mmCIF file of C-alpha atoms in Angstrom:
data_model
loop_
_atom_site.group_PDB
_atom_site.id
_atom_site.type_symbol
_atom_site.label_atom_id
_atom_site.label_comp_id
_atom_site.label_asym_id
_atom_site.label_seq_id
_atom_site.Cartn_x
_atom_site.Cartn_y
_atom_site.Cartn_z
ATOM 1 C CA MET P 267 0.916 -22.670 16.580
ATOM 2 C CA THR P 268 -1.532 -25.577 16.428
ATOM 3 C CA ASN P 269 -5.111 -25.544 15.221
ATOM 4 C CA ASP P 270 -6.251 -25.765 18.859
ATOM 5 C CA ASP P 271 -4.251 -22.617 19.642
ATOM 6 C CA TYR P 272 -6.028 -20.740 16.851
ATOM 7 C CA LEU P 273 -9.428 -22.008 17.996
ATOM 8 C CA LYS P 274 -8.730 -20.709 21.522
ATOM 9 C CA ILE P 275 -7.992 -17.271 20.051
ATOM 10 C CA LEU P 276 -11.111 -17.380 17.863
ATOM 11 C CA ALA P 277 -13.199 -18.161 20.957
ATOM 12 C CA HIS P 278 -12.566 -14.564 22.072
ATOM 13 C CA PHE P 279 -14.459 -13.190 19.033
ATOM 14 C CA ALA P 280 -18.236 -12.819 18.678
ATOM 15 C CA LEU P 281 -18.583 -15.317 15.825
ATOM 16 C CA ASP P 282 -22.053 -16.425 14.793
ATOM 17 C CA ASP P 283 -20.793 -19.838 13.644
ATOM 18 C CA SER P 284 -18.355 -21.999 15.595
ATOM 19 C CA ALA P 285 -14.839 -22.295 14.170
ATOM 20 C CA VAL P 286 -13.368 -25.758 13.583
ATOM 21 C CA GLU P 287 -10.181 -25.147 11.576
ATOM 22 C CA ALA P 288 -7.735 -22.327 10.753
ATOM 23 C CA SER P 289 -5.257 -22.734 7.903
ATOM 24 C CA PRO P 290 -2.758 -20.396 6.137
ATOM 25 C CA PHE P 291 -4.282 -18.099 3.535
ATOM 26 C CA GLY P 292 -2.904 -15.656 0.941
ATOM 27 C CA ASN P 293 0.644 -14.452 0.352
ATOM 28 C CA GLY P 294 0.924 -11.308 2.489
ATOM 29 C CA HIS P 295 4.359 -10.366 3.784
ATOM 30 C CA ILE P 296 3.428 -8.328 6.878
ATOM 31 C CA ASN P 297 0.657 -10.031 8.886
ATOM 32 C CA ASP P 298 0.019 -13.765 9.368
ATOM 33 C CA THR P 299 -3.309 -14.581 7.723
ATOM 34 C CA LEU P 300 -5.496 -17.675 8.110
ATOM 35 C CA LYS P 301 -8.838 -18.715 6.674
ATOM 36 C CA VAL P 302 -11.289 -20.138 9.183
ATOM 37 C CA LYS P 303 -13.617 -23.031 8.414
ATOM 38 C CA THR P 304 -16.765 -23.255 10.538
ATOM 39 C CA ALA P 305 -19.015 -26.085 11.687
ATOM 40 C CA SER P 306 -21.290 -25.412 8.698
ATOM 41 C CA GLY P 307 -18.403 -26.351 6.384
ATOM 42 C CA GLN P 308 -17.819 -22.827 5.054
ATOM 43 C CA ASP P 309 -14.602 -20.820 4.897
ATOM 44 C CA LYS P 310 -16.366 -17.981 6.679
ATOM 45 C CA TYR P 311 -13.799 -15.853 8.517
ATOM 46 C CA VAL P 312 -10.266 -14.518 8.134
ATOM 47 C CA LEU P 313 -8.040 -14.492 11.230
ATOM 48 C CA GLN P 314 -4.983 -12.232 11.226
ATOM 49 C CA ARG P 315 -2.087 -11.816 13.600
ATOM 50 C CA ILE P 316 -1.195 -8.117 13.370
ATOM 51 C CA ASN P 317 2.499 -7.360 12.965
ATOM 52 C CA HIS P 318 2.802 -4.976 15.903
ATOM 53 C CA HIS P 319 6.505 -4.418 15.198
ATOM 54 C CA ILE P 320 5.477 -2.496 12.069
ATOM 55 C CA PHE P 321 2.078 -1.247 13.277
ATOM 56 C CA THR P 322 3.153 -0.233 16.756
ATOM 57 C CA ASN P 323 -0.106 1.531 17.707
ATOM 58 C CA VAL P 324 -2.686 -1.237 17.308
ATOM 59 C CA ASP P 325 -5.449 0.886 18.862
ATOM 60 C CA MET P 326 -4.945 3.547 16.181
ATOM 61 C CA LEU P 327 -4.689 0.929 13.454
ATOM 62 C CA GLN P 328 -7.970 -0.744 14.338
ATOM 63 C CA ASN P 329 -9.763 2.555 14.975
ATOM 64 C CA ASN P 330 -8.663 3.745 11.515
ATOM 65 C CA ILE P 331 -9.981 0.575 9.897
ATOM 66 C CA HIS P 332 -13.267 0.764 11.811
ATOM 67 C CA THR P 333 -13.750 4.409 10.783
ATOM 68 C CA VAL P 334 -12.979 3.674 7.127
ATOM 69 C CA THR P 335 -15.154 0.565 6.790
ATOM 70 C CA SER P 336 -18.077 2.230 8.628
ATOM 71 C CA HIS P 337 -17.798 5.310 6.395
ATOM 72 C CA ILE P 338 -17.739 3.220 3.215
ATOM 73 C CA ARG P 339 -20.708 1.159 4.388
ATOM 74 C CA LYS P 340 -22.758 4.334 4.984
ATOM 75 C CA LYS P 341 -21.839 5.628 1.515
ATOM 76 C CA LEU P 342 -22.899 2.346 -0.084
ATOM 77 C CA GLU P 343 -26.186 2.329 1.854
ATOM 78 C CA ALA P 344 -26.896 5.917 0.754
ATOM 79 C CA LYS P 345 -26.357 4.893 -2.891
ATOM 80 C CA GLY P 346 -28.777 1.988 -2.484
ATOM 81 C CA GLU P 347 -26.052 -0.555 -3.223
ATOM 82 C CA SER P 348 -27.003 -4.196 -2.853
ATOM 83 C CA ASP P 349 -24.742 -6.895 -1.438
ATOM 84 C CA ILE P 350 -22.938 -4.428 0.825
ATOM 85 C CA ASP P 351 -21.290 -7.221 2.840
ATOM 86 C CA ARG P 352 -19.304 -8.146 -0.294
ATOM 87 C CA LYS P 353 -18.408 -4.540 -1.153
ATOM 88 C CA SER P 354 -16.920 -3.565 2.191
ATOM 89 C CA LEU P 355 -14.828 -5.470 4.718
ATOM 90 C CA THR P 356 -16.669 -6.435 7.921
ATOM 91 C CA PHE P 357 -14.616 -6.877 11.090
ATOM 92 C CA ILE P 358 -15.921 -8.949 14.013
ATOM 93 C CA PRO P 359 -15.595 -7.519 17.552
ATOM 94 C CA THR P 360 -14.340 -9.555 20.468
ATOM 95 C CA THR P 361 -16.788 -10.973 22.980
ATOM 96 C CA ASP P 362 -16.095 -7.957 25.198
ATOM 97 C CA GLY P 363 -16.702 -5.467 22.361
ATOM 98 C CA LYS P 364 -13.119 -4.619 21.414
ATOM 99 C CA ARG P 365 -11.703 -4.336 17.867
ATOM 100 C CA TYR P 366 -8.857 -6.776 18.445
ATOM 101 C CA TYR P 367 -7.757 -9.427 20.924
ATOM 102 C CA HIS P 368 -4.409 -9.317 22.713
ATOM 103 C CA ASP P 369 -3.238 -12.677 24.038
ATOM 104 C CA GLY P 370 -0.446 -11.117 26.113
ATOM 105 C CA GLU P 371 2.057 -11.381 23.281
ATOM 106 C CA ASN P 372 0.266 -11.020 19.929
ATOM 107 C CA TYR P 373 -2.619 -8.961 18.576
ATOM 108 C CA TRP P 374 -5.399 -10.628 16.587
ATOM 109 C CA ARG P 375 -8.385 -9.525 14.512
ATOM 110 C CA VAL P 376 -11.125 -11.289 12.547
ATOM 111 C CA CYS P 377 -13.117 -10.243 9.498
ATOM 112 C CA LEU P 378 -15.737 -11.948 7.356
ATOM 113 C CA MET P 379 -14.462 -13.822 4.324
ATOM 114 C CA ILE P 380 -16.005 -12.308 1.176
ATOM 115 C CA PRO P 381 -17.514 -15.282 -0.673
ATOM 116 C CA ASP P 382 -17.099 -15.923 -4.404
ATOM 117 C CA SER P 383 -14.275 -13.408 -4.659
ATOM 118 C CA LYS P 384 -10.747 -13.556 -6.010
ATOM 119 C CA SER P 385 -7.618 -11.432 -6.105
ATOM 120 C CA LEU P 386 -5.381 -11.186 -9.180
ATOM 121 C CA GLU P 387 -1.642 -10.762 -9.653
ATOM 122 C CA GLU P 388 -1.232 -10.181 -13.385
ATOM 123 C CA VAL P 389 -1.439 -6.550 -14.513
ATOM 124 C CA THR P 390 -3.044 -5.830 -17.897
ATOM 125 C CA PRO P 391 -4.374 -2.525 -19.314
ATOM 126 C CA GLU P 392 -7.950 -3.744 -18.773
ATOM 127 C CA LEU P 393 -7.243 -4.707 -15.170
ATOM 128 C CA SER P 394 -5.324 -1.466 -14.586
ATOM 129 C CA TYR P 395 -8.349 0.552 -15.697
ATOM 130 C CA GLU P 396 -10.551 -1.308 -13.182
ATOM 131 C CA ALA P 397 -7.900 -0.872 -10.469
ATOM 132 C CA GLY P 398 -7.713 2.868 -11.168
ATOM 133 C CA LYS P 399 -11.492 3.165 -10.871
ATOM 134 C CA ALA P 400 -11.498 1.133 -7.654
ATOM 135 C CA PHE P 401 -8.781 3.111 -5.871
ATOM 136 C CA GLY P 402 -10.180 6.429 -7.156
ATOM 137 C CA GLU P 403 -13.632 5.545 -5.838
ATOM 138 C CA PHE P 404 -12.105 4.381 -2.548
ATOM 139 C CA GLN P 405 -10.433 7.788 -2.082
ATOM 140 C CA SER P 406 -13.562 9.588 -3.245
ATOM 141 C CA MET P 407 -15.754 7.862 -0.652
ATOM 142 C CA LEU P 408 -13.297 8.851 2.098
ATOM 143 C CA ALA P 409 -12.676 12.416 0.893
ATOM 144 C CA ASP P 410 -15.154 13.945 3.363
ATOM 145 C CA ILE P 411 -13.721 12.323 6.499
ATOM 146 C CA PRO P 412 -12.715 15.322 8.655
ATOM 147 C CA ASP P 413 -9.023 16.138 8.979
ATOM 148 C CA GLY P 414 -7.513 14.638 12.115
ATOM 149 C CA THR P 415 -9.942 11.697 12.278
ATOM 150 C CA LEU P 416 -7.390 9.087 11.193
ATOM 151 C CA GLY P 417 -3.861 8.701 12.505
ATOM 152 C CA GLU P 418 -0.687 7.704 10.655
ATOM 153 C CA THR P 419 -0.307 3.967 11.226
ATOM 154 C CA ILE P 420 3.301 4.189 9.972
ATOM 155 C CA PRO P 421 4.496 7.747 10.678
ATOM 156 C CA ASP P 422 6.272 9.466 7.752
ATOM 157 C CA PHE P 423 5.640 6.416 5.552
ATOM 158 C CA HIS P 424 5.668 8.426 2.283
ATOM 159 C CA ASN P 425 7.467 11.527 3.596
ATOM 160 C CA MET P 426 10.340 12.101 1.156
ATOM 161 C CA GLU P 427 12.182 14.536 3.414
ATOM 162 C CA PHE P 428 12.157 11.932 6.195
ATOM 163 C CA ARG P 429 13.412 9.181 3.854
ATOM 164 C CA LEU P 430 16.260 11.430 2.688
ATOM 165 C CA GLN P 431 17.190 12.165 6.304
ATOM 166 C CA GLN P 432 17.418 8.406 6.933
ATOM 167 C CA PHE P 433 19.562 8.136 3.788
ATOM 168 C CA HIS P 434 21.925 10.885 4.948
ATOM 169 C CA ASP P 435 22.202 9.278 8.397
ATOM 170 C CA ALA P 436 23.157 5.983 6.715
ATOM 171 C CA ILE P 437 25.814 7.702 4.594
ATOM 172 C CA LYS P 438 27.275 9.401 7.651
ATOM 173 C CA ALA P 439 27.472 6.152 9.634
ATOM 174 C CA ASP P 440 28.499 3.860 6.728
ATOM 175 C CA ALA P 441 27.832 1.019 9.169
ATOM 176 C CA ALA P 442 28.581 -1.811 6.728
ATOM 177 C CA GLY P 443 31.517 -0.108 4.995
ATOM 178 C CA ARG P 444 29.720 -0.170 1.639
ATOM 179 C CA LEU P 445 29.571 3.528 0.803
ATOM 180 C CA HIS P 446 32.591 3.395 -1.520
ATOM 181 C CA GLU P 447 30.734 0.852 -3.710
ATOM 182 C CA VAL P 448 27.715 3.060 -4.365
ATOM 183 C CA LYS P 449 29.071 6.594 -4.750
ATOM 184 C CA GLY P 450 27.651 6.900 -8.270
ATOM 185 C CA LEU P 451 24.150 6.003 -7.072
ATOM 186 C CA VAL P 452 24.482 8.359 -4.107
ATOM 187 C CA GLU P 453 25.339 11.210 -6.485
ATOM 188 C CA GLU P 454 22.299 10.429 -8.662
ATOM 189 C CA ILE P 455 20.020 10.496 -5.614
ATOM 190 C CA GLU P 456 21.472 13.769 -4.324
ATOM 191 C CA LYS P 457 21.089 15.357 -7.767
ATOM 192 C CA ARG P 458 17.320 14.815 -7.619
ATOM 193 C CA ALA P 459 16.736 15.388 -3.905
ATOM 194 C CA LYS P 460 15.345 18.934 -4.045
ATOM 195 C CA THR P 461 12.876 18.252 -6.872
ATOM 196 C CA MET P 462 11.648 15.133 -5.073
ATOM 197 C CA CYS P 463 10.554 17.074 -1.977
ATOM 198 C CA ILE P 464 7.962 19.174 -3.815
ATOM 199 C CA GLN P 465 4.917 17.721 -2.043
ATOM 200 C CA GLU P 466 6.195 18.590 1.434
ATOM 201 C CA GLU P 467 7.083 22.130 0.293
ATOM 202 C CA LEU P 468 3.670 22.645 -1.340
ATOM 203 C CA HIS P 469 1.971 21.368 1.814
ATOM 204 C CA ARG P 470 3.852 23.873 3.989
ATOM 205 C CA GLU P 471 2.781 26.618 1.581
ATOM 206 C CA GLY P 472 -0.863 25.543 1.961
ATOM 207 C CA LYS P 473 -1.162 24.516 -1.692
ATOM 208 C CA LEU P 474 -1.351 20.731 -1.286
ATOM 209 C CA ARG P 475 -3.597 19.198 1.337
ATOM 210 C CA LYS P 476 -3.444 15.799 2.942
ATOM 211 C CA ARG P 477 -6.172 13.311 2.063
ATOM 212 C CA ILE P 478 -7.040 9.765 3.081
ATOM 213 C CA ASN P 479 -4.987 7.362 0.941
ATOM 214 C CA HIS P 480 -4.666 3.602 0.711
ATOM 215 C CA CYS P 481 -0.843 3.801 0.423
ATOM 216 C CA ASP P 482 -0.455 0.249 -0.948
ATOM 217 C CA THR P 483 -2.208 0.337 -4.322
ATOM 218 C CA LYS P 484 -1.217 -3.023 -5.771
ATOM 219 C CA VAL P 485 -3.699 -4.847 -7.980
ATOM 220 C CA ASN P 486 -3.804 -7.771 -5.522
ATOM 221 C CA ASN P 487 -5.306 -5.441 -2.913
ATOM 222 C CA ILE P 488 -8.593 -5.465 -4.817
ATOM 223 C CA LEU P 489 -11.165 -8.284 -4.674
ATOM 224 C CA PHE P 490 -13.053 -9.189 -7.847
ATOM 225 C CA ASP P 491 -16.295 -11.130 -8.227
ATOM 226 C CA VAL P 492 -15.536 -14.661 -9.459
ATOM 227 C CA ALA P 493 -18.535 -14.837 -11.797
ATOM 228 C CA SER P 494 -18.594 -11.338 -13.353
ATOM 229 C CA GLY P 495 -14.966 -10.257 -12.907
ATOM 230 C CA LYS P 496 -16.184 -6.895 -11.585
ATOM 231 C CA VAL P 497 -14.538 -5.102 -8.656
ATOM 232 C CA LEU P 498 -16.055 -5.860 -5.263
ATOM 233 C CA CYS P 499 -13.894 -3.926 -2.818
ATOM 234 C CA VAL P 500 -10.476 -2.655 -1.820
ATOM 235 C CA ILE P 501 -8.753 -4.689 0.893
ATOM 236 C CA ASP P 502 -5.605 -4.556 3.080
ATOM 237 C CA LEU P 503 -6.486 -1.371 4.939
ATOM 238 C CA ASP P 504 -3.550 -1.261 7.384
ATOM 239 C CA THR P 505 -1.856 1.666 5.623
ATOM 240 C CA VAL P 506 -5.010 3.724 5.019
ATOM 241 C CA MET P 507 -4.035 7.077 6.514
ATOM 242 C CA PRO P 508 -3.578 10.774 5.763
ATOM 243 C CA GLY P 509 -1.110 11.597 3.003
ATOM 244 C CA PHE P 510 -0.890 13.044 -0.484
ATOM 245 C CA VAL P 511 -2.835 11.700 -3.485
ATOM 246 C CA LEU P 512 0.451 11.258 -5.338
ATOM 247 C CA SER P 513 1.108 8.188 -3.165
ATOM 248 C CA ASP P 514 -1.732 6.095 -4.511
ATOM 249 C CA ILE P 515 -1.267 6.685 -8.227
ATOM 250 C CA GLY P 516 2.519 6.723 -7.755
ATOM 251 C CA ASP P 517 2.708 3.343 -6.045
ATOM 252 C CA PHE P 518 0.601 1.673 -8.726
ATOM 253 C CA ILE P 519 2.794 3.122 -11.490
ATOM 254 C CA ARG P 520 5.900 1.906 -9.639
ATOM 255 C CA THR P 521 4.600 -1.641 -9.190
ATOM 256 C CA GLY P 522 2.007 -2.189 -11.936
ATOM 257 C CA ALA P 523 3.477 -0.235 -14.859
ATOM 258 C CA ASN P 524 6.996 -1.645 -14.475
ATOM 259 C CA THR P 525 7.851 -3.974 -17.378
ATOM 260 C CA GLY P 526 10.377 -5.757 -15.158
ATOM 261 C CA ALA P 527 10.512 -6.973 -11.573
ATOM 262 C CA GLU P 528 11.166 -4.758 -8.564
ATOM 263 C CA ASP P 529 14.522 -6.503 -8.128
ATOM 264 C CA ASP P 530 15.133 -7.434 -11.771
ATOM 265 C CA PRO P 531 18.781 -8.415 -12.346
ATOM 266 C CA ASP P 532 18.344 -7.680 -16.083
ATOM 267 C CA LEU P 533 17.964 -3.910 -16.285
ATOM 268 C CA ASP P 534 17.096 -4.154 -19.984
ATOM 269 C CA ARG P 535 13.737 -5.588 -18.919
ATOM 270 C CA VAL P 536 12.922 -2.620 -16.679
ATOM 271 C CA GLY P 537 10.895 0.330 -17.966
ATOM 272 C CA VAL P 538 7.489 1.983 -17.826
ATOM 273 C CA ASP P 539 4.538 0.516 -19.730
ATOM 274 C CA LEU P 540 2.611 3.566 -20.942
ATOM 275 C CA ASP P 541 -0.465 1.488 -21.817
ATOM 276 C CA ILE P 542 -0.724 0.408 -18.177
ATOM 277 C CA PHE P 543 -0.203 3.991 -16.997
ATOM 278 C CA LYS P 544 -2.836 5.383 -19.355
ATOM 279 C CA ALA P 545 -5.369 2.709 -18.400
ATOM 280 C CA TYR P 546 -4.886 3.219 -14.658
ATOM 281 C CA ALA P 547 -4.951 7.014 -14.987
ATOM 282 C CA SER P 548 -8.157 6.817 -17.078
ATOM 283 C CA GLY P 549 -9.949 4.718 -14.484
ATOM 284 C CA TYR P 550 -8.606 6.785 -11.601
ATOM 285 C CA MET P 551 -9.632 10.117 -13.118
ATOM 286 C CA GLU P 552 -13.098 8.756 -13.836
ATOM 287 C CA THR P 553 -13.837 8.262 -10.143
ATOM 288 C CA ALA P 554 -11.435 10.702 -8.417
ATOM 289 C CA ARG P 555 -11.826 13.814 -10.583
ATOM 290 C CA SER P 556 -14.671 15.130 -8.415
ATOM 291 C CA PHE P 557 -12.412 15.893 -5.429
ATOM 292 C CA LEU P 558 -8.990 16.490 -7.018
ATOM 293 C CA THR P 559 -7.651 20.034 -7.401
ATOM 294 C CA PRO P 560 -6.033 21.187 -10.691
ATOM 295 C CA LEU P 561 -2.637 21.151 -8.935
ATOM 296 C CA GLU P 562 -3.120 17.556 -7.760
ATOM 297 C CA ILE P 563 -4.119 16.465 -11.262
ATOM 298 C CA SER P 564 -1.063 18.124 -12.805
ATOM 299 C CA LEU P 565 1.218 16.327 -10.299
ATOM 300 C CA LEU P 566 -0.161 12.808 -10.844
ATOM 301 C CA PRO P 567 2.574 11.672 -13.311
ATOM 302 C CA TYR P 568 5.201 13.133 -10.950
ATOM 303 C CA GLY P 569 3.768 10.782 -8.303
ATOM 304 C CA GLY P 570 5.157 7.810 -10.217
ATOM 305 C CA ARG P 571 8.635 9.331 -10.305
ATOM 306 C CA LEU P 572 8.409 10.317 -6.634
ATOM 307 C CA LEU P 573 7.412 6.873 -5.320
ATOM 308 C CA THR P 574 10.012 5.157 -7.505
ATOM 309 C CA TYR P 575 12.709 7.571 -6.325
ATOM 310 C CA MET P 576 11.583 7.028 -2.730
ATOM 311 C CA GLN P 577 11.894 3.256 -3.053
ATOM 312 C CA THR P 578 15.327 3.637 -4.690
ATOM 313 C CA VAL P 579 16.407 5.704 -1.680
ATOM 314 C CA ARG P 580 14.980 3.197 0.804
ATOM 315 C CA PHE P 581 16.659 0.181 -0.804
ATOM 316 C CA LEU P 582 20.009 1.964 -1.031
ATOM 317 C CA THR P 583 19.707 3.206 2.570
ATOM 318 C CA ASP P 584 19.189 -0.384 3.720
ATOM 319 C CA TYR P 585 22.138 -1.619 1.654
ATOM 320 C CA ILE P 586 24.433 1.027 3.151
ATOM 321 C CA ASN P 587 23.158 0.169 6.649
ATOM 322 C CA GLY P 588 23.952 -3.527 6.154
ATOM 323 C CA ASP P 589 20.479 -4.874 5.251
ATOM 324 C CA THR P 590 18.740 -4.223 8.547
ATOM 325 C CA TYR P 591 15.168 -3.643 7.279
ATOM 326 C CA TYR P 592 14.248 -5.577 4.126
ATOM 327 C CA LYS P 593 14.534 -9.350 3.880
ATOM 328 C CA ILE P 594 17.232 -10.304 1.378
ATOM 329 C CA HIS P 595 17.914 -13.515 -0.578
ATOM 330 C CA HIS P 596 21.586 -12.821 -1.324
ATOM 331 C CA PRO P 597 24.198 -10.309 -0.076
ATOM 332 C CA GLU P 598 23.661 -7.770 -2.889
ATOM 333 C CA HIS P 599 19.882 -8.064 -3.051
ATOM 334 C CA ASN P 600 19.206 -4.515 -1.841
ATOM 335 C CA LEU P 601 21.770 -3.154 -4.290
ATOM 336 C CA GLN P 602 20.087 -5.109 -7.093
ATOM 337 C CA ARG P 603 16.723 -3.679 -6.031
ATOM 338 C CA THR P 604 18.225 -0.180 -5.959
ATOM 339 C CA LYS P 605 19.570 -0.468 -9.490
ATOM 340 C CA ALA P 606 16.276 -1.852 -10.847
ATOM 341 C CA GLN P 607 14.267 0.943 -9.213
ATOM 342 C CA PHE P 608 16.692 3.573 -10.454
ATOM 343 C CA LYS P 609 16.397 2.208 -14.010
ATOM 344 C CA LEU P 610 12.593 2.491 -13.723
ATOM 345 C CA LEU P 611 12.990 6.064 -12.463
ATOM 346 C CA GLN P 612 15.116 6.918 -15.508
ATOM 347 C CA SER P 613 12.455 5.431 -17.776
ATOM 348 C CA LEU P 614 9.739 7.469 -16.051
ATOM 349 C CA GLU P 615 11.840 10.617 -16.425
ATOM 350 C CA ALA P 616 12.317 9.922 -20.139
ATOM 351 C CA GLN P 617 8.538 9.511 -20.578
ATOM 352 C CA ALA P 618 7.537 12.423 -18.308
ATOM 353 C CA GLU P 619 6.331 14.665 -21.147
ATOM 354 C CA GLU P 620 4.172 11.943 -22.667
ATOM 355 C CA MET P 621 2.705 11.062 -19.260
ATOM 356 C CA ASP P 622 1.875 14.736 -18.670
ATOM 357 C CA ARG P 623 0.160 14.797 -22.064
ATOM 358 C CA ILE P 624 -1.897 11.708 -21.190
ATOM 359 C CA ILE P 625 -3.108 13.282 -17.930
ATOM 360 C CA SER P 626 -3.937 16.535 -19.722
ATOM 361 C CA SER P 627 -5.993 14.622 -22.283
ATOM 362 C CA LEU P 628 -8.049 13.086 -19.466
#
């Protein structure tokens, strides 16, 4: 698309400064994101094309985001917070009052750019502590949203029973004829299957409730103030939806506390960094303790094993299916990812007692 095309789309939003240029921004993998320069010379807005192949119910998606950002804004106002426009995302309605614009083919939304902010990629214990506090506070502020208010933007996203059903369907079909290559990995997954469905069982028994989670707790989904380095706000709200608290601590452990890469070809580099885990858990407990139940607290380290197991299952499912979901860079990429995630899972299992002790000490 040309700059003129983007400007025509932006004309459908109630901007208070006229847009003159839209250019690519950030490194997101799902939506197309552009920063928008205005006539005043500022990078003032962010324009996004929503990936409606993944987020199929755009109405629900945008209603969720509106509910969440409005709720956070009210909480910040009640606390007497200053600079609220930098501590919560602000989305701009269309000229006819809607929360997104549909051009007949694509869905678009616009939010204010948060000035003097930055996102970070490197994970350190200090940064992990701040991330834990930020995501814990995010959940805490949303803990009183009534059940049923938000919908699931990706149904069964972190439902382990559903992911195992997909896995079993893939095994049965063996569409790419690869099953014989991975029998050892299949056996390892099956061996753990029952213990990895605990959250769904506890929920059916009424012992584990669903809460509002972010469901993508990477450190680069937090904005920091450029000058002070302090947390401003949590961003990338597409997957904010009902689920179990294990998702949010579990996903950070899987991504942030891994000493290797998600697809590391050298399995000797893959393991869990306990300093990162302890720092994140410390920050998280500081802000989330007020609403967590004793059962939820006791299960937090298990969340890391669960989300890592889940991703192992998803990568192997895609490999068996013939690489139909994840983008790959070589024919065995999903198998490489599977092996790296499984190595991390083994490391988490070996450190389970120590991680339980750390949570107990908090």
